[in-house]
Amino acid sequence: MVPKTKLNDELFKAILNLKTLDDCYLFFTDLCTMKEIESMAQRIQAAKLLLQNKTYEEVIKETSISSATLSRVSRCIKYGDGGYKKVLLDSKE
């Protein structure tokens, strides 16, 4: 789990202030590199596919994610704090 610090609180409060997709694009473009955004998006897509019971092979084929990163995403889904499930299973999409 990410440590609960004042600095991290500020980051997450800033994210909670985002209201639209355009707000997210503006903020994350300033905050992250394109590669970091791409990597996060790739992990979200991989988690979504794993939660749909896709195989590692299918996920790698669809996302081009490395097997090491996919393994980490899978471990987070199985043994983590439930963040992926909260965002992906509780969302309205």
Short mmCIF file of C-alpha atoms in Angstrom, two decimals:
data_model
loop_
_atom_site.label_atom_id
_atom_site.label_comp_id
_atom_site.label_asym_id
_atom_site.label_seq_id
_atom_site.Cartn_x
_atom_site.Cartn_y
_atom_site.Cartn_z
CA MET A 1 0.00 0.00 0.00
CA VAL A 2 1.15 3.53 -0.72
CA PRO A 3 2.12 5.20 2.56
CA LYS A 4 -0.42 7.70 3.87
CA THR A 5 1.60 10.88 3.97
CA LYS A 6 0.71 14.55 3.64
CA LEU A 7 2.48 14.65 0.28
CA ASN A 8 0.54 11.66 -1.07
CA ASP A 9 -2.69 13.13 0.33
CA GLU A 10 -2.06 16.25 -1.76
CA LEU A 11 -1.59 14.18 -4.90
CA PHE A 12 -4.75 12.15 -4.37
CA LYS A 13 -6.80 15.23 -3.45
CA ALA A 14 -5.65 16.84 -6.69
CA ILE A 15 -6.80 13.75 -8.62
CA LEU A 16 -10.14 13.79 -6.80
CA ASN A 17 -10.66 17.38 -8.03
CA LEU A 18 -10.67 16.23 -11.66
CA LYS A 19 -14.19 16.32 -13.06
CA THR A 20 -13.93 15.60 -16.79
CA LEU A 21 -11.84 13.57 -19.21
CA ASP A 22 -10.39 16.84 -20.50
CA ASP A 23 -9.37 17.76 -16.93
CA CYS A 24 -7.63 14.37 -16.65
CA TYR A 25 -5.80 14.79 -19.94
CA LEU A 26 -4.56 18.25 -18.93
CA PHE A 27 -3.47 17.21 -15.46
CA PHE A 28 -1.81 13.91 -16.33
CA THR A 29 -0.09 15.41 -19.37
CA ASP A 30 1.53 17.93 -17.04
CA LEU A 31 2.21 15.39 -14.28
CA CYS A 32 3.50 12.37 -16.21
CA THR A 33 5.50 11.50 -19.27
CA MET A 34 3.66 10.01 -22.24
CA LYS A 35 5.35 6.67 -21.49
CA GLU A 36 4.12 6.74 -17.87
CA ILE A 37 0.57 7.43 -19.00
CA GLU A 38 0.80 4.68 -21.61
CA SER A 39 2.12 2.23 -19.01
CA MET A 40 -0.68 3.04 -16.56
CA ALA A 41 -3.31 2.72 -19.29
CA GLN A 42 -1.79 -0.60 -20.36
CA ARG A 43 -1.97 -1.91 -16.77
CA ILE A 44 -5.61 -0.86 -16.45
CA GLN A 45 -6.47 -2.64 -19.71
CA ALA A 46 -4.56 -5.76 -18.63
CA ALA A 47 -6.36 -5.79 -15.27
CA LYS A 48 -9.70 -5.39 -17.03
CA LEU A 49 -8.96 -8.36 -19.27
CA LEU A 50 -7.74 -10.50 -16.36
CA LEU A 51 -10.94 -9.71 -14.47
CA GLN A 52 -12.78 -10.98 -17.56
CA ASN A 53 -10.86 -14.26 -17.09
CA LYS A 54 -8.67 -13.80 -20.17
CA THR A 55 -5.49 -15.87 -20.24
CA TYR A 56 -2.02 -14.33 -19.92
CA GLU A 57 -1.46 -15.11 -23.60
CA GLU A 58 -4.65 -13.29 -24.62
CA VAL A 59 -3.82 -10.27 -22.45
CA ILE A 60 -0.27 -9.99 -23.79
CA LYS A 61 -1.56 -10.27 -27.36
CA GLU A 62 -4.20 -7.55 -26.82
CA THR A 63 -2.08 -5.12 -24.79
CA SER A 64 1.57 -5.83 -25.68
CA ILE A 65 2.30 -5.71 -21.94
CA SER A 66 5.43 -7.49 -20.73
CA SER A 67 4.95 -10.78 -18.93
CA ALA A 68 6.70 -9.34 -15.84
CA THR A 69 4.31 -6.38 -15.66
CA LEU A 70 1.33 -8.62 -16.34
CA SER A 71 2.43 -10.88 -13.50
CA ARG A 72 2.56 -7.87 -11.18
CA VAL A 73 -0.91 -6.73 -12.24
CA SER A 74 -2.22 -10.25 -11.69
CA ARG A 75 -0.67 -10.41 -8.20
CA CYS A 76 -2.27 -7.07 -7.34
CA ILE A 77 -5.67 -8.35 -8.44
CA LYS A 78 -5.30 -11.58 -6.46
CA TYR A 79 -3.48 -10.40 -3.34
CA GLY A 80 -3.51 -6.60 -3.38
CA ASP A 81 -5.70 -4.04 -1.67
CA GLY A 82 -8.52 -4.26 -4.23
CA GLY A 83 -7.81 -1.07 -6.15
CA TYR A 84 -8.18 -2.55 -9.61
CA LYS A 85 -11.42 -4.30 -8.68
CA LYS A 86 -12.78 -1.14 -7.05
CA VAL A 87 -12.12 0.96 -10.13
CA LEU A 88 -12.96 -1.59 -12.82
CA LEU A 89 -15.81 -3.59 -11.31
CA ASP A 90 -17.55 -0.71 -9.53
CA SER A 91 -17.36 1.64 -12.54
CA LYS A 92 -20.37 2.34 -14.68
CA GLU A 93 -18.67 1.40 -17.96
#
